[in-house]
PDB file of C-alpha atoms in Angstrom:
ATOM      1  CA  MET A  12      98.199 126.469  97.955  1.00  0.00           C
ATOM      2  CA  GLU A  13     101.698 126.489  96.986  1.00  0.00           C
ATOM      3  CA  ILE A  14     102.220 123.021  94.964  1.00  0.00           C
ATOM      4  CA  THR A  15     105.457 121.330  95.012  1.00  0.00           C
ATOM      5  CA  ARG A  16     107.256 120.179  91.571  1.00  0.00           C
ATOM      6  CA  ALA A  17     107.095 116.681  93.217  1.00  0.00           C
ATOM      7  CA  GLU A  18     103.856 117.079  94.131  1.00  0.00           C
ATOM      8  CA  VAL A  19     103.673 117.573  90.514  1.00  0.00           C
ATOM      9  CA  CYS A  20     105.958 114.505  89.517  1.00  0.00           C
ATOM     10  CA  ALA A  21     103.403 112.530  92.192  1.00  0.00           C
ATOM     11  CA  ALA A  22     100.201 113.132  90.479  1.00  0.00           C
ATOM     12  CA  ALA A  23     101.687 112.369  86.771  1.00  0.00           C
ATOM     13  CA  CYS A  24     103.721 108.814  88.047  1.00  0.00           C
ATOM     14  CA  ALA A  25      99.722 108.472  89.378  1.00  0.00           C
ATOM     15  CA  ASP A  26      98.483 109.028  86.068  1.00  0.00           C
ATOM     16  CA  VAL A  27     100.210 105.767  84.880  1.00  0.00           C
ATOM     17  CA  TRP A  28      98.241 103.568  87.014  1.00  0.00           C
ATOM     18  CA  ARG A  29      94.742 105.286  86.218  1.00  0.00           C
ATOM     19  CA  ASP A  30      92.442 102.651  85.380  1.00  0.00           C
ATOM     20  CA  ALA A  31      94.777 100.241  85.372  1.00  0.00           C
ATOM     21  CA  GLY A  32      92.643  97.479  86.936  1.00  0.00           C
ATOM     22  CA  GLU A  33      93.768  94.420  88.693  1.00  0.00           C
ATOM     23  CA  VAL A  34      97.397  94.736  88.306  1.00  0.00           C
ATOM     24  CA  LEU A  35     100.546  94.621  90.554  1.00  0.00           C
ATOM     25  CA  ALA A  36     102.067  98.154  90.806  1.00  0.00           C
ATOM     26  CA  HIS A  37     105.521  97.884  91.070  1.00  0.00           C
ATOM     27  CA  ALA A  38     107.438 100.987  91.815  1.00  0.00           C
ATOM     28  CA  VAL A  39     111.059 101.868  92.416  1.00  0.00           C
ATOM     29  CA  GLY A  40     111.523 105.291  93.659  1.00  0.00           C
ATOM     30  CA  THR A  41     109.750 107.309  96.234  1.00  0.00           C
ATOM     31  CA  ILE A  42     107.685 109.467  94.064  1.00  0.00           C
ATOM     32  CA  PRO A  43     106.925 106.428  91.921  1.00  0.00           C
ATOM     33  CA  ALA A  44     106.068 104.559  95.230  1.00  0.00           C
ATOM     34  CA  ILE A  45     103.899 107.596  96.173  1.00  0.00           C
ATOM     35  CA  GLY A  46     102.140 108.057  92.581  1.00  0.00           C
ATOM     36  CA  ALA A  47     100.810 104.052  93.031  1.00  0.00           C
ATOM     37  CA  ARG A  48      99.764 104.836  96.464  1.00  0.00           C
ATOM     38  CA  LEU A  49      97.730 107.650  95.260  1.00  0.00           C
ATOM     39  CA  ALA A  50      96.264 105.964  91.935  1.00  0.00           C
ATOM     40  CA  ARG A  51      94.965 103.375  94.229  1.00  0.00           C
ATOM     41  CA  LEU A  52      93.074 105.603  96.666  1.00  0.00           C
ATOM     42  CA  THR A  53      91.577 107.788  93.614  1.00  0.00           C
ATOM     43  CA  THR A  54      91.218 106.536  90.008  1.00  0.00           C
ATOM     44  CA  SER A  55      92.529 103.203  90.117  1.00  0.00           C
ATOM     45  CA  PRO A  56      90.899 101.262  93.453  1.00  0.00           C
ATOM     46  CA  ASP A  57      91.366  97.448  91.852  1.00  0.00           C
ATOM     47  CA  LEU A  58      95.151  98.402  91.961  1.00  0.00           C
ATOM     48  CA  VAL A  59      97.125  95.496  93.825  1.00  0.00           C
ATOM     49  CA  LEU A  60      99.605  97.265  96.201  1.00  0.00           C
ATOM     50  CA  SER A  61     103.246  95.361  97.892  1.00  0.00           C
ATOM     51  CA  ASP A  62     104.057  96.891 101.329  1.00  0.00           C
ATOM     52  CA  GLY A  63     107.697  96.593 100.235  1.00  0.00           C
ATOM     53  CA  GLU A  64     108.187  93.426 101.562  1.00  0.00           C
ATOM     54  CA  ALA A  65     106.384  90.569 101.603  1.00  0.00           C
ATOM     55  CA  TYR A  66     102.041  91.718 101.461  1.00  0.00           C
ATOM     56  CA  PHE A  67      99.821  92.473  99.244  1.00  0.00           C
ATOM     57  CA  VAL A  68      97.712  95.462 101.384  1.00  0.00           C
ATOM     58  CA  SER A  69      94.186  96.641 101.153  1.00  0.00           C
ATOM     59  CA  GLU A  70      95.387 100.118 101.977  1.00  0.00           C
ATOM     60  CA  PRO A  71      98.868 101.729 101.613  1.00  0.00           C
ATOM     61  CA  PRO A  72     100.840 102.598 104.644  1.00  0.00           C
ATOM     62  CA  PRO A  73     102.643 105.766 104.730  1.00  0.00           C
ATOM     63  CA  LEU A  74     105.741 105.702 103.176  1.00  0.00           C
ATOM     64  CA  GLY A  75     108.566 104.057 105.222  1.00  0.00           C
ATOM     65  CA  ARG A  76     106.268 101.837 106.729  1.00  0.00           C
ATOM     66  CA  SER A  77     105.047  97.958 106.065  1.00  0.00           C
ATOM     67  CA  ALA A  78     102.423  95.821 107.169  1.00  0.00           C
ATOM     68  CA  ALA A  79     104.978  93.972 109.404  1.00  0.00           C
ATOM     69  CA  ASP A  80     106.026  96.389 110.944  1.00  0.00           C
ATOM     70  CA  GLY A  81     102.542  97.858 112.657  1.00  0.00           C
ATOM     71  CA  GLY A  82     101.838  99.463 109.513  1.00  0.00           C
ATOM     72  CA  SER A  83      97.732 100.682 109.369  1.00  0.00           C
ATOM     73  CA  ALA A  84      97.342  98.513 105.986  1.00  0.00           C
ATOM     74  CA  VAL A  85      94.960  95.699 106.376  1.00  0.00           C
ATOM     75  CA  VAL A  86      96.926  92.309 104.536  1.00  0.00           C
ATOM     76  CA  GLU A  87      95.161  90.749 102.051  1.00  0.00           C
ATOM     77  CA  SER A  88      97.660  88.155 101.041  1.00  0.00           C
ATOM     78  CA  TRP A  89     101.327  86.771 101.996  1.00  0.00           C
ATOM     79  CA  VAL A  90     103.163  86.959  98.634  1.00  0.00           C
ATOM     80  CA  PRO A  91     106.502  85.190  98.724  1.00  0.00           C
ATOM     81  CA  TYR A  92     109.331  86.486  96.160  1.00  0.00           C
ATOM     82  CA  ARG A  93     108.619  83.019  93.936  1.00  0.00           C
ATOM     83  CA  ARG A  94     105.075  84.308  93.369  1.00  0.00           C
ATOM     84  CA  VAL A  95     106.138  87.224  91.875  1.00  0.00           C
ATOM     85  CA  PHE A  96     107.605  85.807  88.974  1.00  0.00           C
ATOM     86  CA  ASP A  97     104.448  83.915  88.251  1.00  0.00           C
ATOM     87  CA  ILE A  98     102.734  87.531  88.329  1.00  0.00           C
ATOM     88  CA  VAL A  99     105.111  89.051  86.048  1.00  0.00           C
ATOM     89  CA  GLY A 100     105.136  85.865  83.594  1.00  0.00           C
ATOM     90  CA  SER A 101     101.295  86.165  83.291  1.00  0.00           C
ATOM     91  CA  GLY A 102     101.374  90.199  82.468  1.00  0.00           C
ATOM     92  CA  ARG A 103      99.409  90.984  85.556  1.00  0.00           C
ATOM     93  CA  ARG A 104     101.851  93.899  86.785  1.00  0.00           C
ATOM     94  CA  GLN A 105     102.985  97.218  85.724  1.00  0.00           C
ATOM     95  CA  SER A 106     105.887  98.477  86.589  1.00  0.00           C
ATOM     96  CA  MET A 107     107.678 101.981  86.918  1.00  0.00           C
ATOM     97  CA  MET A 108     111.561 101.527  86.967  1.00  0.00           C
ATOM     98  CA  GLY A 109     114.382 103.929  87.045  1.00  0.00           C
ATOM     99  CA  ALA A 110     116.808 104.457  84.203  1.00  0.00           C
ATOM    100  CA  SER A 111     120.846 105.389  84.442  1.00  0.00           C
ATOM    101  CA  GLN A 112     120.557 105.477  80.351  1.00  0.00           C
ATOM    102  CA  ILE A 113     117.581 105.690  78.066  1.00  0.00           C
ATOM    103  CA  ASP A 114     117.437 106.672  74.348  1.00  0.00           C
ATOM    104  CA  ARG A 115     115.494 107.908  71.945  1.00  0.00           C
ATOM    105  CA  TYR A 116     113.424 104.797  71.526  1.00  0.00           C
ATOM    106  CA  GLY A 117     112.977 103.603  75.106  1.00  0.00           C
ATOM    107  CA  ASN A 118     116.273 101.177  75.623  1.00  0.00           C
ATOM    108  CA  GLN A 119     116.722 101.506  79.055  1.00  0.00           C
ATOM    109  CA  ASN A 120     120.031 100.732  80.946  1.00  0.00           C
ATOM    110  CA  ILE A 121     120.625 100.349  84.617  1.00  0.00           C
ATOM    111  CA  SER A 122     123.805  97.866  84.408  1.00  0.00           C
ATOM    112  CA  LEU A 123     127.037  99.862  83.942  1.00  0.00           C
ATOM    113  CA  ILE A 124     128.453 102.720  82.102  1.00  0.00           C
ATOM    114  CA  GLY A 125     131.398 102.395  79.535  1.00  0.00           C
ATOM    115  CA  ASP A 126     132.384  99.225  78.180  1.00  0.00           C
ATOM    116  CA  TRP A 127     130.844  95.926  79.435  1.00  0.00           C
ATOM    117  CA  ARG A 128     134.288  94.273  79.289  1.00  0.00           C
ATOM    118  CA  ARG A 129     136.096  96.894  81.648  1.00  0.00           C
ATOM    119  CA  PRO A 130     132.992  99.575  82.577  1.00  0.00           C
ATOM    120  CA  ALA A 131     133.682 102.858  84.084  1.00  0.00           C
ATOM    121  CA  ARG A 132     130.797 102.342  86.876  1.00  0.00           C
ATOM    122  CA  GLN A 133     129.155  99.155  87.681  1.00  0.00           C
ATOM    123  CA  LEU A 134     125.925  99.583  88.610  1.00  0.00           C
ATOM    124  CA  ILE A 135     123.014  97.355  89.697  1.00  0.00           C
ATOM    125  CA  GLY A 136     123.238  94.798  86.818  1.00  0.00           C
ATOM    126  CA  VAL A 137     120.041  94.537  84.654  1.00  0.00           C
ATOM    127  CA  ARG A 138     118.062  92.980  87.669  1.00  0.00           C
ATOM    128  CA  GLY A 139     114.070  92.349  85.962  1.00  0.00           C
ATOM    129  CA  ALA A 140     114.246  94.763  83.449  1.00  0.00           C
ATOM    130  CA  PRO A 141     114.299  92.230  80.556  1.00  0.00           C
ATOM    131  CA  GLY A 142     111.525  90.754  81.459  1.00  0.00           C
ATOM    132  CA  ASN A 143     109.140  93.834  82.464  1.00  0.00           C
ATOM    133  CA  THR A 144     109.731  94.889  79.243  1.00  0.00           C
ATOM    134  CA  ALA A 145     109.130  91.484  77.703  1.00  0.00           C
ATOM    135  CA  ASN A 146     106.105  90.555  79.627  1.00  0.00           C
ATOM    136  CA  HIS A 147     103.591  94.205  80.901  1.00  0.00           C
ATOM    137  CA  ARG A 148     103.548  97.618  80.323  1.00  0.00           C
ATOM    138  CA  THR A 149     106.591  99.573  81.856  1.00  0.00           C
ATOM    139  CA  ASP A 150     107.162 103.047  82.313  1.00  0.00           C
ATOM    140  CA  TYR A 151     110.022 105.180  83.678  1.00  0.00           C
ATOM    141  CA  TRP A 152     111.073 107.811  86.082  1.00  0.00           C
ATOM    142  CA  VAL A 153     113.633 110.094  86.018  1.00  0.00           C
ATOM    143  CA  ALA A 154     114.410 112.239  89.388  1.00  0.00           C
ATOM    144  CA  ARG A 155     116.908 114.365  87.407  1.00  0.00           C
ATOM    145  CA  HIS A 156     116.553 114.662  83.423  1.00  0.00           C
ATOM    146  CA  SER A 157     120.069 115.429  81.942  1.00  0.00           C
ATOM    147  CA  PRO A 158     121.916 114.539  78.742  1.00  0.00           C
ATOM    148  CA  LYS A 159     123.788 111.751  80.767  1.00  0.00           C
ATOM    149  CA  VAL A 160     120.539 110.068  81.102  1.00  0.00           C
ATOM    150  CA  PHE A 161     118.715 110.835  77.892  1.00  0.00           C
ATOM    151  CA  VAL A 162     121.797 109.667  75.632  1.00  0.00           C
ATOM    152  CA  GLU A 163     122.009 108.592  71.966  1.00  0.00           C
ATOM    153  CA  LYS A 164     122.998 104.943  72.622  1.00  0.00           C
ATOM    154  CA  VAL A 165     122.910 103.375  75.892  1.00  0.00           C
ATOM    155  CA  ASP A 166     125.991 101.407  77.017  1.00  0.00           C
ATOM    156  CA  VAL A 167     124.032  98.495  77.716  1.00  0.00           C
ATOM    157  CA  VAL A 168     120.280  97.262  76.860  1.00  0.00           C
ATOM    158  CA  CYS A 169     118.780  96.371  79.806  1.00  0.00           C
ATOM    159  CA  GLY A 170     114.852  97.151  79.232  1.00  0.00           C
ATOM    160  CA  VAL A 171     113.839  96.792  75.928  1.00  0.00           C
ATOM    161  CA  GLY A 172     113.085  99.510  73.370  1.00  0.00           C
ATOM    162  CA  ASN A 173     110.347  99.997  70.679  1.00  0.00           C
ATOM    163  CA  ASP A 174     113.306  99.892  67.912  1.00  0.00           C
ATOM    164  CA  ARG A 175     114.549  96.201  69.289  1.00  0.00           C
ATOM    165  CA  ALA A 176     110.755  95.088  69.595  1.00  0.00           C
ATOM    166  CA  ARG A 177     109.790  96.100  66.553  1.00  0.00           C
ATOM    167  CA  ALA A 178     112.978  94.193  64.991  1.00  0.00           C
ATOM    168  CA  GLN A 179     111.986  91.017  66.843  1.00  0.00           C
ATOM    169  CA  ARG A 180     110.595  88.407  64.520  1.00  0.00           C
ATOM    170  CA  GLY A 181     108.640  85.746  66.635  1.00  0.00           C
ATOM    171  CA  GLN A 182     106.245  86.284  69.316  1.00  0.00           C
ATOM    172  CA  ALA A 183     108.740  86.809  72.090  1.00  0.00           C
ATOM    173  CA  LEU A 184     108.142  90.583  72.484  1.00  0.00           C
ATOM    174  CA  ARG A 185     103.941  90.200  71.527  1.00  0.00           C
ATOM    175  CA  PHE A 186     103.310  91.915  75.265  1.00  0.00           C
ATOM    176  CA  HIS A 187     106.187  94.939  74.705  1.00  0.00           C
ATOM    177  CA  HIS A 188     104.475  97.863  75.996  1.00  0.00           C
ATOM    178  CA  LEU A 189     106.525 101.199  76.719  1.00  0.00           C
ATOM    179  CA  GLY A 190     103.753 103.509  78.551  1.00  0.00           C
ATOM    180  CA  VAL A 191     105.647 107.275  79.479  1.00  0.00           C
ATOM    181  CA  VAL A 192     108.899 108.689  81.173  1.00  0.00           C
ATOM    182  CA  VAL A 193     108.026 110.710  83.870  1.00  0.00           C
ATOM    183  CA  THR A 194     110.986 113.066  84.923  1.00  0.00           C
ATOM    184  CA  ASN A 195     111.399 116.425  87.172  1.00  0.00           C
ATOM    185  CA  LEU A 196     111.263 118.535  84.048  1.00  0.00           C
ATOM    186  CA  ALA A 197     108.481 116.796  81.846  1.00  0.00           C
ATOM    187  CA  VAL A 198     106.391 113.606  80.676  1.00  0.00           C
ATOM    188  CA  LEU A 199     107.715 112.266  77.800  1.00  0.00           C
ATOM    189  CA  ASP A 200     105.495 109.390  75.380  1.00  0.00           C
ATOM    190  CA  TYR A 201     106.522 107.434  72.332  1.00  0.00           C
ATOM    191  CA  GLY A 202     105.096 108.773  68.828  1.00  0.00           C
ATOM    192  CA  GLN A 203     103.994 106.536  65.983  1.00  0.00           C
ATOM    193  CA  ASP A 204     107.763 106.061  65.180  1.00  0.00           C
ATOM    194  CA  GLY A 205     108.645 104.812  68.738  1.00  0.00           C
ATOM    195  CA  ARG A 206     110.794 107.499  69.493  1.00  0.00           C
ATOM    196  CA  LEU A 207     110.398 109.587  72.569  1.00  0.00           C
ATOM    197  CA  ARG A 208     108.837 112.783  72.440  1.00  0.00           C
ATOM    198  CA  ILE A 209     107.672 115.815  74.797  1.00  0.00           C
ATOM    199  CA  ARG A 210     104.102 115.166  76.170  1.00  0.00           C
ATOM    200  CA  SER A 211     104.065 117.675  78.672  1.00  0.00           C
ATOM    201  CA  THR A 212     106.259 120.161  80.507  1.00  0.00           C
ATOM    202  CA  HIS A 213     105.908 120.692  84.174  1.00  0.00           C
ATOM    203  CA  PRO A 214     104.713 124.261  85.051  1.00  0.00           C
ATOM    204  CA  GLY A 215     107.513 126.790  85.281  1.00  0.00           C
ATOM    205  CA  VAL A 216     109.552 124.420  82.703  1.00  0.00           C
ATOM    206  CA  THR A 217     110.237 125.411  78.795  1.00  0.00           C
ATOM    207  CA  VAL A 218     109.993 123.141  76.233  1.00  0.00           C
ATOM    208  CA  ASP A 219     113.976 124.485  75.552  1.00  0.00           C
ATOM    209  CA  GLU A 220     114.810 123.399  79.103  1.00  0.00           C
ATOM    210  CA  VAL A 221     113.571 119.626  78.338  1.00  0.00           C
ATOM    211  CA  ARG A 222     115.207 119.872  75.221  1.00  0.00           C
ATOM    212  CA  GLN A 223     119.054 121.356  76.319  1.00  0.00           C
ATOM    213  CA  SER A 224     118.900 118.701  78.879  1.00  0.00           C
ATOM    214  CA  THR A 225     118.101 115.597  76.325  1.00  0.00           C
ATOM    215  CA  GLY A 226     121.185 114.299  74.704  1.00  0.00           C
ATOM    216  CA  PHE A 227     118.917 113.825  71.430  1.00  0.00           C
ATOM    217  CA  ASP A 228     116.169 115.862  69.277  1.00  0.00           C
ATOM    218  CA  LEU A 229     112.511 115.473  71.334  1.00  0.00           C
ATOM    219  CA  ASP A 230     109.258 116.400  69.176  1.00  0.00           C
ATOM    220  CA  ALA A 231     107.457 119.047  70.703  1.00  0.00           C
ATOM    221  CA  THR A 232     104.351 118.894  68.703  1.00  0.00           C
ATOM    222  CA  GLY A 233     101.463 119.129  70.583  1.00  0.00           C
ATOM    223  CA  ALA A 234     102.831 119.182  73.964  1.00  0.00           C
ATOM    224  CA  THR A 235     100.939 120.841  76.658  1.00  0.00           C
ATOM    225  CA  GLU A 236     101.445 121.649  80.284  1.00  0.00           C
ATOM    226  CA  THR A 237     101.580 118.603  82.846  1.00  0.00           C
ATOM    227  CA  ARG A 238      98.398 118.830  84.771  1.00  0.00           C
ATOM    228  CA  LEU A 239      98.292 120.322  88.796  1.00  0.00           C
ATOM    229  CA  PRO A 240      97.358 117.346  91.080  1.00  0.00           C
ATOM    230  CA  SER A 241      93.780 118.356  92.742  1.00  0.00           C
ATOM    231  CA  GLU A 242      92.642 119.506  96.604  1.00  0.00           C
ATOM    232  CA  GLU A 243      92.110 115.922  97.198  1.00  0.00           C
ATOM    233  CA  GLU A 244      95.198 114.180  95.455  1.00  0.00           C
ATOM    234  CA  LEU A 245      97.468 117.032  97.626  1.00  0.00           C
ATOM    235  CA  ARG A 246      95.455 116.085 101.134  1.00  0.00           C
ATOM    236  CA  LEU A 247      96.166 112.375 100.176  1.00  0.00           C
ATOM    237  CA  VAL A 248     100.072 113.106  99.571  1.00  0.00           C
ATOM    238  CA  ARG A 249     100.164 115.354 102.224  1.00  0.00           C
ATOM    239  CA  GLU A 250      98.359 113.570 105.190  1.00  0.00           C
ATOM    240  CA  VAL A 251      98.249 109.934 104.260  1.00  0.00           C
ATOM    241  CA  ILE A 252     100.862 108.948 101.726  1.00  0.00           C
ATOM    242  CA  ASP A 253     104.008 110.826 102.523  1.00  0.00           C
ATOM    243  CA  PRO A 254     103.164 113.246 105.877  1.00  0.00           C
ATOM    244  CA  HIS A 255     107.415 113.467 106.527  1.00  0.00           C
ATOM    245  CA  GLY A 256     107.628 115.028 102.729  1.00  0.00           C
ATOM    246  CA  THR A 257     110.279 112.701 101.632  1.00  0.00           C
ATOM    247  CA  ARG A 258     108.956 113.841  97.893  1.00  0.00           C
ATOM    248  CA  ASP A 259     111.105 117.020  98.701  1.00  0.00           C
ATOM    249  CA  ARG A 260     114.391 115.035  98.902  1.00  0.00           C
ATOM    250  CA  GLU A 261     113.588 113.095  95.472  1.00  0.00           C
ATOM    251  CA  VAL A 262     113.017 116.221  93.878  1.00  0.00           C
ATOM    252  CA  PRO A 263     113.964 119.419  95.612  1.00  0.00           C
ATOM    253  CA  ALA A 264     111.602 122.463  95.971  1.00  0.00           C
TER     254      ALA A 264
END
């Protein structure tokens, strides 16, 4: 059974929520959305899922379907937008966001590229990144691992990195917790010094390839190969969660 890179990435994202307990999964991107649904159906049965609109659901609908438009999911709760802020503030959420830029300490930028007074590219703004990194565990997903994303210094800090969190006096960032960065090439995590390092490379990818695609040095001590999804995980991804194969648009085979 041939396993695609997208399916390896989806399983790696699912591991982010392994045994997470009863927290709301916030997933930005196709692969993270598949990962959250996969975790709910396998290793994290208490994970709380949204249909992407205004409902918590007991079973994840296939990608592209919501409880409101006739999806098969059973609605557990109505969740108006204002309630999400209460959930974030109480730390009962775990987020996997994207990153337009990320540096060696995990500072993340999704706001703009260039000088903030006259940016070369205007992006989506800081959005909820500061609140996420202040209140609960935050992981990142990067669909195209490159030196343009992994940079020495981000142009704007949206998500707070480990260096800034450790330098912060007081209790404002006492719940700061950066988990991992999953990319189309590898899984990165953070060492004791708060810097990104290579945890594993995906099958067929070398450590040198990951380093060449990164704008700063990465420690690869102890790096392994990213695990392959099991047969049951593949069945769930291919038949239940993403039967139309949208995953391959984000991470081409």
